[in-house]
Coordinates of C-alpha atoms in Angstrom, one line a residue:
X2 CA -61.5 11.3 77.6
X3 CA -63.2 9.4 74.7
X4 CA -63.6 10.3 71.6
X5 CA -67.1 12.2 70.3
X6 CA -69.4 11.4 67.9
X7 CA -68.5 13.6 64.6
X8 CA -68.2 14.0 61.0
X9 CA -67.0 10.8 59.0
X10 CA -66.3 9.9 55.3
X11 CA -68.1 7.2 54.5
X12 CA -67.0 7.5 50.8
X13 CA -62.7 6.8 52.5
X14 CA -63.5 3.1 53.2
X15 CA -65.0 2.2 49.9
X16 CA -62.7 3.9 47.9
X17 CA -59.6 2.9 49.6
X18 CA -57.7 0.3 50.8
X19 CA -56.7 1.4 54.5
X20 CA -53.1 0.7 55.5
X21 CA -52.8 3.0 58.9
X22 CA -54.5 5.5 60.5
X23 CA -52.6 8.4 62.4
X24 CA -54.4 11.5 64.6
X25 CA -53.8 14.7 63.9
X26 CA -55.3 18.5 65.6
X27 CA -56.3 21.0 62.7
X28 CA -55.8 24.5 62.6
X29 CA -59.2 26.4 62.5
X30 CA -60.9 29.4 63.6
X31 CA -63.4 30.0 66.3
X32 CA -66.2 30.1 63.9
X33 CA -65.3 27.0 62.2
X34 CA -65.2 24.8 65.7
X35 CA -68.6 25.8 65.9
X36 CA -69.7 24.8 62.6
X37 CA -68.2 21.4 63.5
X38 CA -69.7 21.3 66.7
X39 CA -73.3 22.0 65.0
X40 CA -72.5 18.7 62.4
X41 CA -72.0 21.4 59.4
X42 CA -68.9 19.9 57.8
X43 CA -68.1 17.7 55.1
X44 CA -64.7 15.6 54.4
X45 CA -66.5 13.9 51.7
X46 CA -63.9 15.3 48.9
X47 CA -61.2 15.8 51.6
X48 CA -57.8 15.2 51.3
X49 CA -54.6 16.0 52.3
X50 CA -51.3 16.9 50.8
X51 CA -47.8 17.8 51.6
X52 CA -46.8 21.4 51.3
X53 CA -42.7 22.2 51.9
X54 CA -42.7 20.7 55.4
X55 CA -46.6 21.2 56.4
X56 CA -49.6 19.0 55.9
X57 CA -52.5 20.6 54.9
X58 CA -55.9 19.1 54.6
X59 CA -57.7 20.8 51.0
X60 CA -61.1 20.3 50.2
X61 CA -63.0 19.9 53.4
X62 CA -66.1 22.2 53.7
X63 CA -66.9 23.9 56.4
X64 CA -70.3 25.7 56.5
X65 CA -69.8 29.1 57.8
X66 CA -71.4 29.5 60.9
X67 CA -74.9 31.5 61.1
X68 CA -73.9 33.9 63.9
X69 CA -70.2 34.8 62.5
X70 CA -69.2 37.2 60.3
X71 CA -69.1 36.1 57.2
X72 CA -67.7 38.4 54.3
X73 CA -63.9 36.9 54.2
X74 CA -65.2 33.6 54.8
X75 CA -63.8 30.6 52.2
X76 CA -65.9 26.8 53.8
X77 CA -62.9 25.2 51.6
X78 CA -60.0 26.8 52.4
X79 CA -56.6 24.7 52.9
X80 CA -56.5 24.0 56.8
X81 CA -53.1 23.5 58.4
X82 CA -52.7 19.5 60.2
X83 CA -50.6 20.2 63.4
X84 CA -48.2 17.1 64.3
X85 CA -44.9 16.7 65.3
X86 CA -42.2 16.8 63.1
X87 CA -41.3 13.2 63.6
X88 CA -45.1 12.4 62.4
X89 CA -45.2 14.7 59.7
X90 CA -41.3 13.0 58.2
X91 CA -43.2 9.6 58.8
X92 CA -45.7 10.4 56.7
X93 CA -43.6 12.2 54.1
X94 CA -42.0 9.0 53.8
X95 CA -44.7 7.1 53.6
X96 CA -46.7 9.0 51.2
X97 CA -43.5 9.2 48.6
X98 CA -44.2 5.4 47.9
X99 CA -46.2 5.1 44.8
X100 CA -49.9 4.8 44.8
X101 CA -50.5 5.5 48.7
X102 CA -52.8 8.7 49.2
X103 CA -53.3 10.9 52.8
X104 CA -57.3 11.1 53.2
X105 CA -59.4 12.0 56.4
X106 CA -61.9 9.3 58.1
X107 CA -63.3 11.4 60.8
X108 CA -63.5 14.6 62.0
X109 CA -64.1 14.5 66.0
X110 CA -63.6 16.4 69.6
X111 CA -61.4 15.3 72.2
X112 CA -61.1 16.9 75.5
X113 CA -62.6 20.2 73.5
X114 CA -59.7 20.1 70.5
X115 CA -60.6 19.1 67.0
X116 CA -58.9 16.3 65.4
X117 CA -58.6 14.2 62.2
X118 CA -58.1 10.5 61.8
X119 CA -56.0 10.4 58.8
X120 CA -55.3 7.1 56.8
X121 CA -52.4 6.1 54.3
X122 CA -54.5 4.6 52.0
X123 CA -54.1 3.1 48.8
X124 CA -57.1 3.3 46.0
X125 CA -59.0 0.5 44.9
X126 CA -59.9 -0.4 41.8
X127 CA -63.4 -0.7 39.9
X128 CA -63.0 -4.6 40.4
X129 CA -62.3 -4.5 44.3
X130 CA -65.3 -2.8 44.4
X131 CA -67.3 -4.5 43.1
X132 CA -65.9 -7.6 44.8
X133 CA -67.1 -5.7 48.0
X134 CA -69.8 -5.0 47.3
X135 CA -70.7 -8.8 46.7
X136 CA -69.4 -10.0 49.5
X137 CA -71.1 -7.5 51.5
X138 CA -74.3 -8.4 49.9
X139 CA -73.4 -12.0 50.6
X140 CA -73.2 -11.6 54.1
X141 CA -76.3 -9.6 54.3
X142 CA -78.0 -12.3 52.4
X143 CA -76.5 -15.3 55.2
X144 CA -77.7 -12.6 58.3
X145 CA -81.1 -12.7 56.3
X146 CA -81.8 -16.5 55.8
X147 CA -80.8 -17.3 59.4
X148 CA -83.6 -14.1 60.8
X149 CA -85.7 -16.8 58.8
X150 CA -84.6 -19.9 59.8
X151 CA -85.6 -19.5 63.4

């Protein structure tokens, strides 16, 4: 089965340089599949860190759902990425190197499980974003003048 539309981070891809992306299933409540399921989650300040020899993803808001009960209920508490050991020493390893961050891209279903495409990323700088920014606008200016041409 393919993957379903669901929540993404737009801010990831400007902000970072992507170097690989890796899936991962998240630990989560009842309540909280349905918030994702009705679109109410954010990964926008997302990110995950290494805890002993666990991954956890901090940060990620999750609006509590409207028909739960919701007295105990934290939308940012740290949630628990489930991978295999193997993945989780991988990442470990890579993630020691200096500079290189674990952030979430997308938040989706597939075949009824939530998962997170995480990326080993490293940051950019004011300057490469700018320089993106121009050469995006360049290439939306060259899509605009041949609309015109024809």
């Amino acid at each position: 089965m393919g993957k379903n539309a669901g929540i993404t981070n737009r801010s990831a891809r400007r902000d970072y340089f992507i170097l690989e992306t890796i899936e991962a299933g998240l630990e989560l409540r009842g309540s909280e599949v349905k918030s994702i399921r009705a679109g109410k989650a954010s990964l926008a300040e997302g990110f995950a860190r290494i805890d002993g020899n666990e991954i956890f993803l901090y940060q990620m808001h999750i609006s509590p759902y409207e028909y739960s009960d919701q007295r105990d209920y934290n939308p940012v508490r740290p949630r628990k990425l489930l991978l295999h050991r193997r993945e989780i020493d991988y990442l470990i390893s890579k993630i020691s190197q200096k500079g290189l961050a674990l952030v979430p891209l997308q938040l989706y279903f597939k075949q009824g499980l939530v998962k997170v495409e995480l990326a080993v990323a490293k940051g950019k700088k004011a300057y490469d974003k700018r320089e993106a920014i121009k050469r995006k606008e360049a290439q939306r200016d060259i899509e605009k003048a041949k609309r015109f041409k024809r």
